[in-house]
CSV table of C-alpha atoms in Angstrom, one decimal:
chain,number,residue,atom,x,y,z
A,2,UNK,CA,-175.1,94.1,-106.8
A,3,UNK,CA,-176.0,91.9,-109.8
A,4,UNK,CA,-179.6,91.2,-110.6
A,5,UNK,CA,-180.8,87.9,-109.3
A,6,UNK,CA,-183.7,86.4,-111.3
A,7,UNK,CA,-186.0,83.8,-109.9
A,8,UNK,CA,-186.3,80.3,-111.1
A,9,UNK,CA,-187.9,80.0,-114.5
A,10,UNK,CA,-187.3,83.7,-115.3
A,11,UNK,CA,-184.9,84.5,-118.0
A,12,UNK,CA,-182.3,87.2,-117.5
A,13,UNK,CA,-183.6,89.8,-120.0
A,14,UNK,CA,-181.0,92.4,-119.3
A,15,UNK,CA,-181.4,95.9,-118.1
A,16,UNK,CA,-184.4,96.6,-120.3
A,17,UNK,CA,-186.4,93.7,-119.2
A,18,UNK,CA,-190.0,95.1,-119.3
A,19,UNK,CA,-192.5,92.8,-117.5
A,20,UNK,CA,-195.9,92.8,-116.0
A,21,UNK,CA,-197.2,91.1,-112.9
A,22,UNK,CA,-200.3,88.9,-112.8
A,23,UNK,CA,-201.9,87.9,-109.5
A,24,UNK,CA,-205.0,86.0,-108.4
A,25,UNK,CA,-206.0,84.4,-105.1
A,26,UNK,CA,-207.9,81.3,-103.9
A,27,UNK,CA,-208.5,79.4,-100.7
A,28,UNK,CA,-206.6,76.2,-99.8
A,29,UNK,CA,-207.8,73.3,-97.7
A,30,UNK,CA,-207.1,75.3,-94.5
A,31,UNK,CA,-209.3,78.2,-95.8
A,32,UNK,CA,-206.2,80.4,-96.0
A,33,UNK,CA,-205.9,82.9,-98.9
A,34,UNK,CA,-203.2,81.8,-101.3
A,35,UNK,CA,-201.9,84.4,-103.8
A,36,UNK,CA,-200.4,83.1,-107.1
A,37,UNK,CA,-197.9,85.4,-108.7
A,38,UNK,CA,-197.0,85.2,-112.4
A,39,UNK,CA,-194.6,87.4,-114.5
A,40,UNK,CA,-195.2,88.1,-118.2
A,41,UNK,CA,-192.3,89.3,-120.4
A,42,UNK,CA,-190.6,89.1,-123.8
A,43,UNK,CA,-187.4,87.1,-124.3
A,44,UNK,CA,-185.6,85.7,-127.2
A,45,UNK,CA,-188.4,86.2,-129.8
A,46,UNK,CA,-191.2,84.8,-127.6
A,47,UNK,CA,-193.6,85.9,-124.9
A,48,UNK,CA,-193.4,84.0,-121.6
A,49,UNK,CA,-195.7,83.8,-118.6
A,50,UNK,CA,-193.7,82.3,-115.7
A,51,UNK,CA,-195.0,81.3,-112.3
A,52,UNK,CA,-192.7,82.5,-109.5
A,53,UNK,CA,-194.4,82.2,-106.2
A,54,UNK,CA,-197.3,81.2,-103.9
A,55,UNK,CA,-197.6,83.5,-100.9
A,56,UNK,CA,-200.0,84.8,-98.3
A,57,UNK,CA,-202.5,87.3,-99.6
A,58,UNK,CA,-201.5,89.6,-96.8
A,59,UNK,CA,-197.9,89.8,-98.0
A,60,UNK,CA,-196.9,92.6,-100.4
A,61,UNK,CA,-196.2,91.8,-104.0
A,62,UNK,CA,-193.3,94.3,-104.1
A,63,UNK,CA,-191.4,92.3,-101.5
A,64,UNK,CA,-191.6,89.2,-103.7
A,65,UNK,CA,-190.3,91.2,-106.7
A,66,UNK,CA,-187.4,92.6,-104.6
A,67,UNK,CA,-186.6,89.1,-103.3
A,68,UNK,CA,-186.0,88.0,-106.9
A,69,UNK,CA,-184.0,91.2,-107.8
A,70,UNK,CA,-186.5,92.6,-110.3
A,71,UNK,CA,-186.3,96.3,-111.0
A,72,UNK,CA,-190.0,97.0,-110.7
A,73,UNK,CA,-189.6,100.8,-110.4
A,74,UNK,CA,-188.3,101.1,-114.0
A,75,UNK,CA,-189.4,97.9,-115.8
A,76,UNK,CA,-192.8,97.0,-114.3
A,77,UNK,CA,-195.2,98.1,-117.1
A,78,UNK,CA,-198.6,96.5,-116.1
A,79,UNK,CA,-200.5,94.7,-113.4
A,80,UNK,CA,-203.6,92.6,-113.9
A,81,UNK,CA,-206.1,91.4,-111.2
A,82,UNK,CA,-209.6,90.1,-111.1
A,83,UNK,CA,-211.2,93.5,-110.1
A,84,UNK,CA,-211.7,92.8,-106.4
A,85,UNK,CA,-211.7,96.0,-104.3
A,86,UNK,CA,-208.7,94.8,-102.2
A,87,UNK,CA,-206.7,94.5,-105.4
A,88,UNK,CA,-208.1,97.3,-107.6
A,89,UNK,CA,-209.4,99.8,-105.1
A,90,UNK,CA,-208.7,103.4,-106.1
A,91,UNK,CA,-207.7,104.5,-102.6
A,92,UNK,CA,-205.9,101.6,-100.7
A,93,UNK,CA,-206.0,98.8,-103.3
A,94,UNK,CA,-202.8,96.8,-104.2
A,95,UNK,CA,-202.8,98.4,-107.7
A,96,UNK,CA,-202.8,101.9,-106.3
A,97,UNK,CA,-199.9,101.2,-104.0
A,98,UNK,CA,-197.8,99.5,-106.6
A,99,UNK,CA,-198.5,102.4,-109.0
A,100,UNK,CA,-197.1,104.8,-106.4
A,101,UNK,CA,-193.8,102.9,-106.5
A,102,UNK,CA,-193.7,102.1,-110.3
A,103,UNK,CA,-195.4,104.9,-112.3
A,104,UNK,CA,-195.8,102.9,-115.5
A,105,UNK,CA,-197.4,99.9,-113.8
A,106,UNK,CA,-200.9,100.5,-115.3
A,107,UNK,CA,-203.7,98.4,-113.8
A,108,UNK,CA,-205.5,96.2,-116.3
A,109,UNK,CA,-208.7,94.6,-115.2
A,110,UNK,CA,-208.8,91.0,-116.4
A,111,UNK,CA,-210.7,91.2,-119.7
A,112,UNK,CA,-212.3,87.8,-119.2
A,113,UNK,CA,-213.6,88.9,-115.8
A,114,UNK,CA,-214.8,92.2,-117.4
A,115,UNK,CA,-216.8,90.2,-119.9
A,116,UNK,CA,-218.2,88.1,-117.2
A,117,UNK,CA,-219.5,91.1,-115.3
A,118,UNK,CA,-221.0,92.5,-118.5
A,119,UNK,CA,-223.2,89.3,-118.8
A,120,UNK,CA,-224.0,89.1,-115.1
A,121,UNK,CA,-225.0,92.8,-114.7
A,122,UNK,CA,-227.1,92.7,-117.9
A,123,UNK,CA,-229.0,89.7,-116.8
A,124,UNK,CA,-229.8,91.2,-113.4
A,125,UNK,CA,-231.0,94.5,-115.1
A,126,UNK,CA,-233.9,92.8,-117.0
A,127,UNK,CA,-236.4,91.3,-114.5
A,128,UNK,CA,-237.8,88.8,-117.0
A,129,UNK,CA,-234.4,87.5,-117.8
A,130,UNK,CA,-233.4,87.3,-114.1
A,131,UNK,CA,-236.6,85.2,-113.6
A,132,UNK,CA,-235.7,83.1,-116.6
A,133,UNK,CA,-232.3,82.1,-115.3
A,134,UNK,CA,-233.8,81.5,-111.8
A,135,UNK,CA,-236.2,79.0,-113.4
A,136,UNK,CA,-233.3,77.3,-115.2
A,137,UNK,CA,-231.6,76.9,-111.8
A,138,UNK,CA,-234.8,75.5,-110.3
A,139,UNK,CA,-235.1,73.0,-113.1
A,140,UNK,CA,-231.5,71.9,-112.6
A,141,UNK,CA,-231.9,71.4,-108.9
A,142,UNK,CA,-235.1,69.4,-109.4
A,143,UNK,CA,-233.8,67.3,-112.2
A,144,UNK,CA,-230.7,66.5,-110.1
A,145,UNK,CA,-232.7,64.6,-107.5
A,146,UNK,CA,-231.9,60.9,-107.4
A,147,UNK,CA,-235.3,59.7,-108.5
A,148,UNK,CA,-235.9,62.4,-111.2
A,149,UNK,CA,-232.4,62.1,-112.5
A,150,UNK,CA,-232.8,58.4,-113.2
A,151,UNK,CA,-236.0,59.1,-115.1
A,152,UNK,CA,-234.3,62.0,-116.9
A,153,UNK,CA,-231.6,59.6,-118.3
A,154,UNK,CA,-234.2,57.0,-119.2
A,155,UNK,CA,-236.4,59.5,-121.1
A,156,UNK,CA,-233.3,60.7,-123.1
A,157,UNK,CA,-232.3,57.2,-124.0
A,158,UNK,CA,-235.9,56.6,-125.3
A,159,UNK,CA,-236.1,59.8,-127.3
A,160,UNK,CA,-232.5,60.4,-128.7
A,161,UNK,CA,-230.0,58.2,-130.3
A,162,UNK,CA,-226.9,59.9,-128.9
A,163,UNK,CA,-225.7,59.7,-125.3
A,164,UNK,CA,-227.8,61.3,-122.5
A,165,UNK,CA,-226.7,64.8,-121.5
A,166,UNK,CA,-226.4,66.2,-118.0
A,167,UNK,CA,-227.9,69.6,-117.1
A,168,UNK,CA,-225.4,72.1,-115.6
A,169,UNK,CA,-225.6,74.5,-112.7
A,170,UNK,CA,-225.4,78.2,-113.2
A,171,UNK,CA,-222.5,80.1,-111.7
A,172,UNK,CA,-221.8,83.8,-111.5
A,173,UNK,CA,-218.0,83.3,-111.5
A,174,UNK,CA,-218.0,80.7,-114.3
A,175,UNK,CA,-220.6,82.2,-116.5
A,176,UNK,CA,-219.2,80.6,-119.7
A,177,UNK,CA,-221.0,77.4,-118.6
A,178,UNK,CA,-224.3,79.4,-119.1
A,179,UNK,CA,-223.9,78.8,-122.8
A,180,UNK,CA,-223.8,75.0,-122.2
A,181,UNK,CA,-226.8,75.3,-119.9
A,182,UNK,CA,-228.9,77.1,-122.6
A,183,UNK,CA,-227.6,74.8,-125.3
A,184,UNK,CA,-228.5,71.6,-123.4
A,185,UNK,CA,-231.9,72.9,-122.3
A,186,UNK,CA,-232.7,74.0,-125.8
A,187,UNK,CA,-231.7,70.7,-127.4
A,188,UNK,CA,-233.3,68.5,-124.7
A,189,UNK,CA,-236.3,70.6,-123.8
A,190,UNK,CA,-238.8,68.1,-125.2
A,191,UNK,CA,-237.3,65.5,-122.9
A,192,UNK,CA,-237.4,67.9,-119.9
A,193,UNK,CA,-241.1,68.5,-120.5
A,194,UNK,CA,-241.8,64.8,-120.8
A,195,UNK,CA,-240.2,64.1,-117.5
A,196,UNK,CA,-242.2,66.9,-115.8
A,197,UNK,CA,-245.4,65.7,-117.5
A,198,UNK,CA,-245.0,62.1,-116.2
A,199,UNK,CA,-244.5,63.3,-112.6
A,200,UNK,CA,-246.9,66.1,-112.9
A,201,UNK,CA,-248.6,65.3,-109.6
A,202,UNK,CA,-245.9,67.0,-107.5
A,203,UNK,CA,-246.6,70.6,-106.5
A,204,UNK,CA,-243.2,72.0,-107.6
A,205,UNK,CA,-243.6,70.4,-111.0
A,206,UNK,CA,-247.1,71.9,-111.4
A,207,UNK,CA,-245.7,75.3,-110.5
A,208,UNK,CA,-242.9,75.0,-113.0
A,209,UNK,CA,-245.2,73.7,-115.7
A,210,UNK,CA,-248.0,76.3,-115.5
A,211,UNK,CA,-246.1,79.5,-114.8
A,212,UNK,CA,-242.7,79.0,-116.2
A,213,UNK,CA,-242.3,77.0,-119.4
A,214,UNK,CA,-244.1,78.5,-122.4
A,215,UNK,CA,-243.2,80.0,-125.8
A,216,UNK,CA,-241.7,83.2,-124.3
A,217,UNK,CA,-239.4,81.0,-122.1
A,218,UNK,CA,-238.4,79.0,-125.1
A,219,UNK,CA,-237.7,82.1,-127.2
A,220,UNK,CA,-235.6,83.5,-124.3
A,221,UNK,CA,-233.7,80.3,-124.3
A,222,UNK,CA,-233.0,80.6,-128.1
A,223,UNK,CA,-231.9,84.3,-127.6
A,224,UNK,CA,-229.3,83.5,-124.9
A,225,UNK,CA,-228.1,80.4,-126.7
A,226,UNK,CA,-227.1,82.8,-129.6
A,227,UNK,CA,-225.8,85.7,-127.4
A,228,UNK,CA,-223.8,83.5,-125.0
A,229,UNK,CA,-222.4,81.5,-127.9
A,230,UNK,CA,-220.9,84.7,-129.4
A,231,UNK,CA,-219.7,85.9,-126.0
A,232,UNK,CA,-218.1,82.5,-125.2
A,233,UNK,CA,-215.9,82.7,-128.3
A,234,UNK,CA,-214.6,86.1,-127.2
A,235,UNK,CA,-214.1,84.9,-123.6
A,236,UNK,CA,-212.1,81.9,-124.7
A,237,UNK,CA,-209.7,84.0,-126.8
A,238,UNK,CA,-209.4,86.7,-124.1
A,239,UNK,CA,-208.0,84.0,-121.8
A,240,UNK,CA,-205.2,83.3,-124.2
A,241,UNK,CA,-201.7,84.9,-123.7
A,242,UNK,CA,-202.0,87.2,-126.7
A,243,UNK,CA,-203.2,90.8,-126.6
A,244,UNK,CA,-203.4,91.2,-130.4
A,245,UNK,CA,-207.1,90.4,-130.8
A,246,UNK,CA,-208.5,91.8,-127.5
A,247,UNK,CA,-209.8,95.1,-128.9
A,248,UNK,CA,-211.0,93.5,-132.1
A,249,UNK,CA,-213.0,90.9,-130.3
A,250,UNK,CA,-214.8,93.4,-128.1
A,251,UNK,CA,-215.6,95.5,-131.2
A,252,UNK,CA,-216.8,92.3,-133.1
A,253,UNK,CA,-219.0,91.4,-130.2
A,254,UNK,CA,-220.5,94.9,-130.1
A,255,UNK,CA,-221.1,94.7,-133.9
A,256,UNK,CA,-222.8,91.3,-133.5
A,257,UNK,CA,-225.2,92.7,-130.9
A,258,UNK,CA,-226.0,95.7,-133.2
A,259,UNK,CA,-226.6,93.3,-136.1
A,260,UNK,CA,-229.0,91.3,-133.9
A,261,UNK,CA,-231.1,94.4,-133.1
A,262,UNK,CA,-231.1,95.7,-136.7
A,263,UNK,CA,-231.4,92.6,-138.9
A,264,UNK,CA,-233.6,89.6,-139.2
A,265,UNK,CA,-231.9,87.9,-136.3
A,266,UNK,CA,-235.0,88.2,-134.0
A,267,UNK,CA,-237.3,86.5,-136.5
A,268,UNK,CA,-234.9,83.6,-136.9
A,269,UNK,CA,-234.6,83.2,-133.1
A,270,UNK,CA,-238.3,83.4,-132.7
A,271,UNK,CA,-238.8,80.8,-135.4
A,272,UNK,CA,-236.4,78.5,-133.6
A,273,UNK,CA,-238.5,78.9,-130.5
A,274,UNK,CA,-241.6,78.1,-132.4
A,275,UNK,CA,-240.1,74.9,-133.9
A,276,UNK,CA,-238.8,73.8,-130.4
A,277,UNK,CA,-242.3,74.5,-129.0
A,278,UNK,CA,-243.8,72.3,-131.7
A,279,UNK,CA,-241.4,69.5,-130.8
A,280,UNK,CA,-242.4,69.9,-127.1
A,281,UNK,CA,-246.1,69.6,-128.0
A,282,UNK,CA,-245.4,66.4,-129.9
A,283,UNK,CA,-243.5,65.0,-126.8
A,284,UNK,CA,-246.2,65.7,-124.2
A,285,UNK,CA,-249.9,66.4,-124.0
A,286,UNK,CA,-251.2,69.9,-123.9
A,287,UNK,CA,-251.8,71.3,-120.4
A,288,UNK,CA,-255.1,72.9,-119.5
A,289,UNK,CA,-254.7,76.4,-118.2
A,290,UNK,CA,-257.0,78.2,-115.8
A,291,UNK,CA,-259.3,80.6,-117.6
A,292,UNK,CA,-259.0,84.2,-116.4
A,293,UNK,CA,-262.2,85.5,-114.7
A,294,UNK,CA,-263.4,89.0,-114.7
A,295,UNK,CA,-264.4,91.0,-111.6
A,296,UNK,CA,-268.0,90.0,-110.7
A,297,UNK,CA,-268.7,93.6,-109.4
A,298,UNK,CA,-268.3,94.9,-113.0
A,299,UNK,CA,-270.9,92.6,-114.5
A,300,UNK,CA,-273.3,94.6,-116.7
A,301,UNK,CA,-270.9,97.6,-117.0
A,302,UNK,CA,-269.0,98.9,-120.0
A,303,UNK,CA,-265.3,99.0,-119.0
A,304,UNK,CA,-263.3,101.4,-121.1
A,305,UNK,CA,-259.9,101.2,-119.3
A,306,UNK,CA,-257.7,98.4,-118.0
A,307,UNK,CA,-258.4,97.0,-114.5
A,308,UNK,CA,-255.3,96.1,-112.7
A,309,UNK,CA,-252.3,94.6,-114.6
A,310,UNK,CA,-253.3,92.6,-117.7
A,311,UNK,CA,-251.3,89.5,-118.4
A,312,UNK,CA,-249.8,89.4,-121.9
A,313,UNK,CA,-250.9,86.6,-124.2
A,314,UNK,CA,-248.5,83.7,-124.3
A,315,UNK,CA,-246.4,83.8,-127.4
A,316,UNK,CA,-246.9,87.5,-128.0
A,317,UNK,CA,-244.1,88.1,-130.5
A,318,UNK,CA,-244.2,91.9,-130.5
A,319,UNK,CA,-244.3,92.2,-126.7
A,320,UNK,CA,-241.4,89.8,-126.4
A,321,UNK,CA,-239.4,91.8,-128.9
A,322,UNK,CA,-239.9,95.2,-127.1
A,323,UNK,CA,-240.1,93.9,-123.5
A,324,UNK,CA,-237.3,91.3,-123.5
A,325,UNK,CA,-235.2,91.1,-126.6
A,326,UNK,CA,-234.3,94.8,-127.1
A,327,UNK,CA,-233.7,95.5,-123.4
A,328,UNK,CA,-231.2,92.5,-123.3
A,329,UNK,CA,-229.3,93.9,-126.3
A,330,UNK,CA,-229.4,97.5,-124.9
A,331,UNK,CA,-228.0,96.5,-121.5
A,332,UNK,CA,-225.3,94.4,-123.1
A,333,UNK,CA,-224.2,97.2,-125.3
A,334,UNK,CA,-224.2,99.7,-122.5
A,335,UNK,CA,-222.2,97.5,-120.2
A,336,UNK,CA,-219.6,96.7,-122.9
A,337,UNK,CA,-219.1,100.4,-123.6
A,338,UNK,CA,-218.9,101.2,-119.9
A,339,UNK,CA,-216.5,98.5,-118.8
A,340,UNK,CA,-214.2,98.5,-121.9
A,341,UNK,CA,-213.9,102.3,-122.4
A,342,UNK,CA,-211.4,103.0,-119.6
A,343,UNK,CA,-207.6,103.6,-119.6
A,344,UNK,CA,-206.9,99.9,-120.2
A,345,UNK,CA,-208.9,100.1,-123.5
A,346,UNK,CA,-206.8,103.1,-124.5
A,347,UNK,CA,-203.7,101.1,-123.9
A,348,UNK,CA,-205.1,98.2,-125.9
A,349,UNK,CA,-205.9,100.5,-128.8
A,350,UNK,CA,-202.3,101.7,-128.7
A,351,UNK,CA,-200.9,98.1,-128.7
A,352,UNK,CA,-203.3,97.2,-131.5
A,353,UNK,CA,-201.6,100.0,-133.6
A,354,UNK,CA,-198.4,97.9,-133.3
A,355,UNK,CA,-200.1,94.9,-134.9
A,356,UNK,CA,-199.2,94.5,-138.6
A,357,UNK,CA,-202.7,93.0,-139.2
A,358,UNK,CA,-204.5,95.9,-137.5
A,359,UNK,CA,-206.3,98.6,-139.4
A,360,UNK,CA,-204.4,101.3,-137.4
A,361,UNK,CA,-201.0,99.8,-137.8
A,362,UNK,CA,-198.3,102.4,-136.9
A,363,UNK,CA,-200.9,105.1,-137.0
A,364,UNK,CA,-199.0,108.1,-135.6
A,365,UNK,CA,-201.7,109.6,-133.4
A,366,UNK,CA,-202.5,106.3,-131.7
A,367,UNK,CA,-198.9,105.2,-131.2
A,368,UNK,CA,-197.8,108.6,-129.9
A,369,UNK,CA,-200.7,108.5,-127.3
A,370,UNK,CA,-199.3,105.2,-126.1
A,371,UNK,CA,-195.8,106.5,-126.1
A,372,UNK,CA,-196.8,109.4,-123.9
A,373,UNK,CA,-198.3,107.1,-121.3
A,374,UNK,CA,-194.9,105.3,-121.0
A,375,UNK,CA,-192.7,108.5,-121.2
A,376,UNK,CA,-191.2,107.9,-124.6
A,377,UNK,CA,-189.4,110.6,-126.5
A,378,UNK,CA,-192.1,111.8,-128.8
A,379,UNK,CA,-189.8,113.5,-131.4
A,380,UNK,CA,-187.7,110.4,-131.8
A,381,UNK,CA,-190.8,108.2,-131.9
A,382,UNK,CA,-192.2,110.3,-134.8
A,383,UNK,CA,-189.1,109.8,-136.9
A,384,UNK,CA,-188.8,106.1,-136.1
A,385,UNK,CA,-192.5,105.5,-137.1
A,386,UNK,CA,-191.9,106.8,-140.6
A,387,UNK,CA,-188.7,104.7,-141.1
A,388,UNK,CA,-190.3,101.6,-139.5
A,389,UNK,CA,-193.2,101.8,-142.1
A,390,UNK,CA,-190.7,101.9,-145.0
A,391,UNK,CA,-188.7,98.9,-143.7
A,392,UNK,CA,-191.8,96.9,-142.8
A,393,UNK,CA,-193.2,97.3,-146.3
A,394,UNK,CA,-190.0,96.0,-147.9
A,395,UNK,CA,-189.9,93.1,-145.4
A,396,UNK,CA,-193.6,92.2,-146.0
A,397,UNK,CA,-192.7,91.1,-149.5
A,398,UNK,CA,-190.4,88.4,-148.1
A,399,UNK,CA,-191.9,87.5,-144.8
A,400,UNK,CA,-195.4,88.1,-143.6
A,401,UNK,CA,-195.7,89.7,-140.2
A,402,UNK,CA,-199.0,88.7,-138.6
A,403,UNK,CA,-198.7,89.7,-134.9
A,404,UNK,CA,-197.1,92.1,-132.5
A,405,UNK,CA,-194.7,89.4,-131.5
A,406,UNK,CA,-193.6,88.9,-135.2
A,407,UNK,CA,-193.1,92.7,-135.6
A,408,UNK,CA,-191.0,92.8,-132.4
A,409,UNK,CA,-188.8,89.9,-133.5
A,410,UNK,CA,-188.4,91.7,-136.8
A,411,UNK,CA,-187.3,94.9,-135.1
A,412,UNK,CA,-184.9,93.2,-132.7
A,413,UNK,CA,-181.8,93.4,-135.1
A,414,UNK,CA,-182.6,97.2,-135.5
A,415,UNK,CA,-183.4,97.9,-131.9
A,416,UNK,CA,-180.6,100.5,-131.6
A,417,UNK,CA,-182.1,102.4,-134.5
A,418,UNK,CA,-185.8,102.0,-133.6
A,419,UNK,CA,-185.2,102.2,-129.8
A,420,UNK,CA,-188.5,103.9,-129.0
A,421,UNK,CA,-190.7,101.7,-131.2
A,422,UNK,CA,-188.9,98.5,-130.1
A,423,UNK,CA,-189.4,99.6,-126.5
A,424,UNK,CA,-193.2,100.1,-127.0
A,425,UNK,CA,-193.4,96.7,-128.7
A,426,UNK,CA,-191.8,95.0,-125.7
A,427,UNK,CA,-194.3,96.8,-123.5
A,428,UNK,CA,-197.2,95.8,-125.7
A,429,UNK,CA,-196.2,92.2,-125.5
A,430,UNK,CA,-195.6,92.3,-121.7
A,431,UNK,CA,-199.0,93.8,-121.0
A,432,UNK,CA,-201.3,91.0,-119.9
A,433,UNK,CA,-204.8,90.3,-121.0
A,434,UNK,CA,-206.2,88.1,-118.3
A,435,UNK,CA,-205.3,86.3,-115.0
A,436,UNK,CA,-205.9,82.9,-116.6
A,437,UNK,CA,-202.3,81.9,-116.0
A,438,UNK,CA,-202.8,82.3,-112.2
A,439,UNK,CA,-206.0,80.4,-112.3
A,440,UNK,CA,-204.2,77.5,-114.1
A,441,UNK,CA,-201.7,77.4,-111.3
A,442,UNK,CA,-204.5,76.7,-108.8
A,443,UNK,CA,-204.9,73.3,-110.3
A,444,UNK,CA,-201.3,72.5,-109.3
A,445,UNK,CA,-202.0,74.0,-105.8
A,446,UNK,CA,-204.8,71.5,-105.2
A,447,UNK,CA,-202.6,68.6,-106.1
A,448,UNK,CA,-199.7,69.8,-104.0
A,449,UNK,CA,-201.4,71.0,-100.9
A,450,UNK,CA,-203.6,68.1,-100.2
A,451,UNK,CA,-205.0,66.9,-96.9
A,452,UNK,CA,-201.7,65.4,-95.9
A,453,UNK,CA,-199.7,68.5,-96.6
A,454,UNK,CA,-201.8,71.3,-95.1
A,455,UNK,CA,-198.9,72.5,-92.8
A,456,UNK,CA,-196.4,72.9,-95.7
A,457,UNK,CA,-194.5,76.2,-95.5
A,458,UNK,CA,-194.7,78.7,-98.3
A,459,UNK,CA,-191.1,78.3,-99.5
A,460,UNK,CA,-191.5,74.6,-100.0
A,461,UNK,CA,-195.0,75.1,-101.6
A,462,UNK,CA,-193.6,77.6,-104.1
A,463,UNK,CA,-190.6,75.4,-105.0
A,464,UNK,CA,-192.7,72.3,-105.6
A,465,UNK,CA,-195.3,74.4,-107.4
A,466,UNK,CA,-192.6,75.7,-109.7
A,467,UNK,CA,-191.4,72.2,-110.6
A,468,UNK,CA,-195.0,71.2,-111.3
A,469,UNK,CA,-196.2,74.3,-113.3
A,470,UNK,CA,-193.1,75.3,-115.3
A,471,UNK,CA,-192.5,72.9,-118.2
A,472,UNK,CA,-188.8,73.9,-118.4
A,473,UNK,CA,-188.3,72.5,-114.9
A,474,UNK,CA,-189.5,69.1,-116.0
A,475,UNK,CA,-186.5,68.6,-118.3
A,476,UNK,CA,-184.0,69.1,-115.4
A,477,UNK,CA,-181.7,66.2,-114.5
A,478,UNK,CA,-182.8,65.5,-111.0
A,479,UNK,CA,-180.1,62.9,-110.4
A,480,UNK,CA,-177.5,65.5,-111.0
A,481,UNK,CA,-179.2,67.7,-108.3
A,482,UNK,CA,-179.2,64.8,-105.9
A,483,UNK,CA,-175.5,64.2,-106.4
A,484,UNK,CA,-174.6,67.9,-106.0
A,485,UNK,CA,-176.7,68.1,-102.8
A,486,UNK,CA,-174.9,65.0,-101.5
A,487,UNK,CA,-171.4,66.4,-102.1
A,488,UNK,CA,-172.2,69.8,-100.6
A,489,UNK,CA,-173.9,68.4,-97.5
A,490,UNK,CA,-171.8,65.4,-96.4
A,491,UNK,CA,-173.5,65.2,-93.0
A,492,UNK,CA,-176.9,64.5,-94.7
A,493,UNK,CA,-175.7,61.4,-96.4
A,494,UNK,CA,-176.7,58.3,-94.5
A,495,UNK,CA,-174.5,55.2,-94.9
A,496,UNK,CA,-176.5,52.0,-94.9
A,497,UNK,CA,-174.8,48.9,-93.6
């Protein structure tokens, strides 16, 4: 029986290595919709092709069988968002597919991994958790109709550029946290001026006295720096290329280590002090309640602390040891924990196939990757040596800058470098994130609107394919209409 490929999927032959990417969302009927995307190498390029929308309860394998894909031999990877139903060790989808296709290694979406690193680190430091809770309170309060109008008016009065909107915090879309910190840091004098002018309200008095101080501003500066660095990594991890995944994680770890060892803290603290000075110029100083001692201890010499002493506002050393260092320590620990599993080992192996990588064609690393995918180790050793020689000669004429370039370079010699070429195709097919599925959800919202909630899944998938795949947009639809009319004479209506 010939292999029947789905619409938008190229026939890559008997050695068509591919990976499956899946993610789910709810439609207007609150039903779970699963988006399925295939990633593969074909004709010198990497492709991520949408193939289907289906119920979350359906099995992914059934969809692959329906399109005639040899998943038992050619399915090399599967990426989901980390939900237990998808990635569970016992009864998760990844486990069940791995039982059918032994090379289908599960890869947790790297962008979601980085998201969890930030969220878990924030919740682990109580002061930071309170800090973001306060930012959320400020957003909610400033979003009120009366306060929002005043917020825009104050910005027009204090700044020349257009007024900015404050943003809501979200655990699933944490990249917006950077924009939250950036806007609050840049517009904090305006925020305090708004709160000062409506100081009579109880909620504002509570925010003013107990929340906004130099430590708050310094924490704002710290997270503006950290989240800015993490956002760059997150944006690239959502791209289709796997080449920079490991390097980006290592670069982020090195950045955090430099922050703890260098003069980064002093610079961030100075930014907080300068912002605090601007805030003092924007509003009048607020009188704080003086702390009273216990009247029963009057006349006595107290040699130890009584109760919990409140730290002095703006205490630089206590902020360094109590907030700054714990933030960096938890971020580093979470990065090492979440990016040190099997998928990181696979990424290190794929990085060894990148001509720009430091471990390019390193025997130990490539052989470890080859063992995972049952390559012939002896043949692979010989091919690695010869591939290095040919690559050095070719580098003088054409510069190879990625795994894709190296794979395209080896394609004419694929019979000679069979094992290396096979690993390169696998490395390209392995996905980094589930961003392609998330992009398909935008089309789902446009297709399955309030007037089409009863649409069946076959029609939904077909219309989704026409909307998502760019290659489908170049089709001659008039030719399809004519072909349909000739094949189904009874459907052609003669108008008098």
